[in-house]
């Protein structure tokens, strides 16, 4: 795993807000974040500046805010903790949805690694969550990284290698198009070649040849098989 | 679904061919209908609509060739046409043409159709290729699993067609229940909730409600629009927020789950009905081998250049003598009919109208035919062989730097010959943005009609540097095209992201029949659409050159001449403010080479005298400024006509005409005034 970045509690909140906004609306803007966290836009701007310095987000002037790869990972981690806590409170303890959500929010930043993994184990054992979900991935990531092949973006894969799609990180129409062309999770992909100037690349998927630009391939997470 | 079961009683059957691109739909269409077909456009868009008729036993069949599409997700204009047609259901049976050698991806579309409740026959085309690859398909089992009739064909050899006809007439009243794929408890629960809301809101439409629900859960923008239209925004919002709320709590995105389950279903179907060799035993196929050469790091670009050069050569060298024949024919016909009319006592005005106006006008349209014919022949071969998509692949990096698409290169190359087929060649681009930008910059490719103008001026005024001057004009055109592509990208289509997710189809030998039919359609469409526009403008110009009554054709006193005088001051700052220069530019809009002829007429100079007249009336600097104007200003009527018919709107030809005029003026101004400042104006 990458080096941990220690974030202050409020920065984690920003990151989580951005993550959720992007997930829901496809984009996150300063005003959206301010509304989401119920704080002033000026303080949002300060927070964003810090996140930018940490390399967790990238923002073009007045453009939407984007999570960088490490930003995405950090946000996903917080998001997972939130969700696990929420499920734990709501499903096992029967806490009301509203309170479960609020409590999850305040505990998520301070929860120790140990309690977190114990909680996940417990939830899996009692069938509250499936193995596939994000929490499980988070929980076992360390071992899995050692056990299975490395995960990379498709544009980094050498010509001639065979890989399997893990996740499409594109959004909207591009994501849809890629999936319609047969690039969903689990699809086997072979990198066949690249154009004379190195871009686009040609891959073989589901028995046919498909071309895509490098920046499109850079949004497809794959693992070697 | 039985949407509109059209003609249950009599013997009419309406068929639609649908499937992935390159699955053999058009080949099948030609095989089914012979040559009895009609080509038009789908309402409102330039996508071709082909309908044809066939008869089988005592049945009369109407066949429609839909544009190829990979899914019902609808991205390009083509795909929207196919989807709209399939969802509104104006047909009896859909023949879903499937490439048997690539079942995985083809069945993805089939499954979507079946889920929507379309009554279809699964046509396993290219059975020969599947066989060669060692793929064995159990038709019966496949039909059972999909719940639909299955027929095997080889469209390119006419195999299985009779069988297909028999199935079709037998199944014209086919009414299958929609296919149901199990999307897992979480999604299924949501689907049934959405369906019951749809029922409550009286969302009947013509559409299968479960299918609509799945589409809504996938956030399909078209489905959302349809819902809003049918039930109103506030009710639609209720459904949308229900879905959003569930998604927030879900462990996984619903669209991921849905697509995974679809492919799981397809994999299961294939596992149960298809035998194929293990992956590592598959032969390395010929296409891959060709690709390693054609897209090779060092060979890729030289091969591309050679192919483009060959097309260009082919189109314009083979075309030239043919154009010569057409010109000679129309001149002779004009002269002959003219003397015949005069002999019969027709007034000179009527005679001139018929010879100069009508015959000359028709001639000016038909002159383009050989080029367009040959060009589309060449493009047809490239497309059918599979090289076209490789050319785009090889060039995409360069073109996307310019804000264009890999496929934009072909129209640009073609434009150097003639902008009319250049504009028409943009059809191969599927994003509207790429297409419009390619059209807008196409006239900046200096077409062959502008060359005579350059040659005359260069010969008269730059005899020592003639070729350098001509070359610099071509280069200037390209530079301007690059700049304008960047500008349009910024101002017209801000932020739209185009992509290059494109199939590279296997290489194939193009069939003669396929290529010829392809070519004939394009030429026919040009004749019909651009022809009428060009023709009427030509007649209009003739009228203006002859009014007021009694003036000499195109003289200073004619309306055109007067117009020339009126607008001449505009060109004063550019160094050529005479009415002669101005009216030659006006006539140049008819066709660029006419500029030379008009200058000959208005300076009342013969062939040899024109050079002297030009030397006397233009300084070298003014001449160069004039040539930049000729290069860049408003394109000819034929090009504008082609833009109108390709974009189906007057907006784009008007924008093209005006932006180019402004651009030409500005550049010529900079050339002339800059030259004066540098002391070149002698
Ligand atoms: N081997 C083989 N080739 C075919 C068959 N049907 C069509 N083709 C070829 O496949 C290519 C694409 O066909 P076309 O009809 O243009 O496909 P469309 O894009 O679906 O309209 C052409 O080169 C056809 O000659 C077939 O059954 N067997
Ligand atoms: Mg076709």
XYZ file of N, CA, C and O and ligand atoms in Angstrom, chain B residues 19-30 50 65-68 97 124-129 132 153-159 383-385 506 508-511 514 518, ligand 1:
196
model
N -28.321 -4.934 -36.095
C -27.184 -5.679 -35.558
C -25.949 -4.810 -35.451
O -25.979 -3.626 -35.788
N -24.861 -5.410 -34.994
C -23.588 -4.694 -34.868
C -23.095 -4.232 -36.233
O -23.417 -4.855 -37.241
N -22.303 -3.159 -36.280
C -21.648 -2.801 -37.531
C -20.811 -3.978 -38.027
O -20.288 -4.746 -37.215
N -20.695 -4.128 -39.323
C -19.869 -5.173 -39.920
C -20.346 -6.592 -39.677
O -19.565 -7.528 -39.785
N -21.609 -6.741 -39.317
C -22.105 -8.100 -39.131
C -22.675 -8.635 -40.439
O -22.988 -9.815 -40.531
N -22.799 -7.761 -41.445
C -23.285 -8.197 -42.751
C -24.702 -7.746 -43.071
O -25.345 -8.307 -43.950
N -25.196 -6.701 -42.397
C -26.566 -6.240 -42.625
C -26.780 -5.781 -44.058
O -27.749 -6.159 -44.706
N -25.845 -4.937 -44.533
C -26.030 -4.387 -45.868
C -25.911 -5.477 -46.927
O -26.678 -5.504 -47.885
N -24.981 -6.380 -46.728
C -24.852 -7.510 -47.648
C -26.146 -8.312 -47.659
O -26.651 -8.694 -48.716
N -26.680 -8.539 -46.482
C -27.936 -9.280 -46.369
C -29.069 -8.505 -47.038
O -29.881 -9.080 -47.760
N -29.085 -7.211 -46.809
C -30.112 -6.359 -47.417
C -30.077 -6.483 -48.938
O -31.101 -6.685 -49.582
N -28.882 -6.389 -49.499
C -28.745 -6.500 -50.950
C -29.154 -7.877 -51.427
O -29.752 -8.033 -52.492
N -32.349 3.110 -45.944
C -32.491 2.262 -47.119
C -33.671 1.338 -46.942
O -33.762 0.613 -45.963
N -32.899 -1.423 -43.867
C -31.538 -1.638 -43.373
C -31.244 -0.581 -42.315
O -31.093 0.593 -42.632
N -31.175 -0.986 -41.062
C -30.899 -0.003 -40.003
C -29.396 0.191 -39.855
O -28.619 -0.716 -40.138
N -28.967 1.358 -39.396
C -27.538 1.561 -39.153
C -27.038 0.614 -38.065
O -27.798 0.255 -37.166
N -25.791 0.224 -38.162
C -25.233 -0.711 -37.191
C -25.085 -0.081 -35.819
O -24.785 1.095 -35.694
N -29.013 -9.482 -37.305
C -27.874 -10.079 -37.991
C -26.714 -10.194 -37.007
O -26.285 -9.199 -36.422
N -27.686 -16.097 -37.653
C -26.268 -16.361 -37.438
C -25.544 -16.258 -38.769
O -25.369 -17.233 -39.492
N -25.155 -15.030 -39.085
C -24.486 -14.781 -40.369
C -22.994 -15.099 -40.234
O -22.488 -15.330 -39.150
N -22.309 -15.098 -41.372
C -20.875 -15.388 -41.404
C -20.588 -16.775 -40.822
O -19.584 -16.983 -40.133
N -21.500 -17.680 -41.098
C -21.330 -19.046 -40.610
C -20.031 -19.643 -41.151
O -19.396 -20.464 -40.485
N -19.632 -19.189 -42.355
C -18.371 -19.695 -42.937
C -17.169 -19.305 -42.086
O -16.263 -20.101 -41.864
N -17.183 -18.081 -41.593
C -16.044 -17.631 -40.783
C -16.001 -18.357 -39.441
O -14.925 -18.695 -38.943
N -14.550 -21.710 -40.001
C -13.099 -21.640 -40.184
C -12.375 -21.518 -38.846
O -11.290 -22.054 -38.658
N -26.782 -18.278 -41.835
C -26.617 -17.778 -43.209
C -25.166 -17.428 -43.507
O -24.349 -17.271 -42.601
N -24.865 -17.335 -44.799
C -23.630 -16.709 -45.280
C -24.070 -15.692 -46.316
O -24.250 -16.013 -47.492
N -24.286 -14.468 -45.877
C -24.899 -13.461 -46.749
C -24.058 -13.215 -47.995
O -24.580 -13.048 -49.091
N -22.747 -13.213 -47.826
C -21.889 -12.854 -48.955
C -21.930 -13.917 -50.053
O -21.582 -13.645 -51.191
N -22.379 -15.134 -49.717
C -22.480 -16.160 -50.749
C -23.932 -16.549 -51.012
O -24.210 -17.491 -51.756
N -24.852 -15.834 -50.385
C -26.264 -16.118 -50.612
C -26.747 -17.423 -49.989
O -27.809 -17.917 -50.335
N -25.969 -17.964 -49.062
C -26.375 -19.239 -48.447
C -27.360 -19.008 -47.310
O -27.180 -18.092 -46.510
N -13.222 1.171 -46.843
C -14.110 0.853 -45.740
C -14.366 -0.642 -45.667
O -14.251 -1.247 -44.614
N -14.712 -1.221 -46.812
C -15.061 -2.643 -46.802
C -13.858 -3.528 -46.495
O -14.010 -4.631 -45.994
N -12.667 -3.061 -46.832
C -11.499 -3.899 -46.569
C -11.085 -3.834 -45.107
O -10.381 -4.698 -44.612
N -12.046 -7.043 -38.655
C -11.076 -7.872 -39.364
C -10.973 -7.452 -40.838
O -11.942 -6.973 -41.420
N -11.001 -7.753 -44.758
C -11.758 -8.613 -45.670
C -11.520 -8.137 -47.093
O -11.244 -6.977 -47.322
N -11.719 -9.078 -48.045
C -11.706 -8.647 -49.436
C -13.025 -7.973 -49.751
O -14.076 -8.565 -49.570
N -12.991 -6.734 -50.189
C -14.254 -6.085 -50.525
C -14.903 -6.783 -51.725
O -14.192 -7.238 -52.617
N -16.218 -6.871 -51.725
C -16.868 -7.458 -52.887
C -17.222 -6.349 -53.872
O -17.578 -5.239 -53.479
N -20.790 -5.045 -53.457
C -20.954 -4.201 -52.282
C -20.419 -2.800 -52.526
O -21.082 -1.800 -52.257
N -22.618 0.732 -52.791
C -22.190 1.777 -51.884
C -21.973 3.095 -52.630
O -22.495 4.145 -52.286
N -17.220 -14.392 -44.934
C -18.351 -13.698 -44.900
N -18.310 -12.377 -45.098
C -19.469 -11.678 -45.073
C -20.708 -12.310 -44.829
N -21.676 -11.360 -44.856
C -21.062 -10.185 -45.099
N -19.723 -10.363 -45.235
C -18.707 -9.328 -45.467
O -18.584 -8.559 -44.294
C -18.295 -7.199 -44.578
C -19.261 -6.281 -43.871
O -20.550 -6.468 -44.383
P -21.655 -5.305 -44.424
O -22.839 -5.897 -45.102
O -21.105 -4.052 -44.973
O -21.930 -5.142 -42.880
P -22.856 -4.063 -42.136
O -21.925 -3.067 -41.552
O -23.536 -4.851 -41.073
O -23.808 -3.485 -43.125
C -18.330 -7.084 -46.095
O -17.003 -7.085 -46.561
C -19.088 -8.314 -46.530
O -18.677 -8.741 -47.802
C -20.717 -13.735 -44.620
O -21.744 -14.353 -44.389
N -19.510 -14.375 -44.680
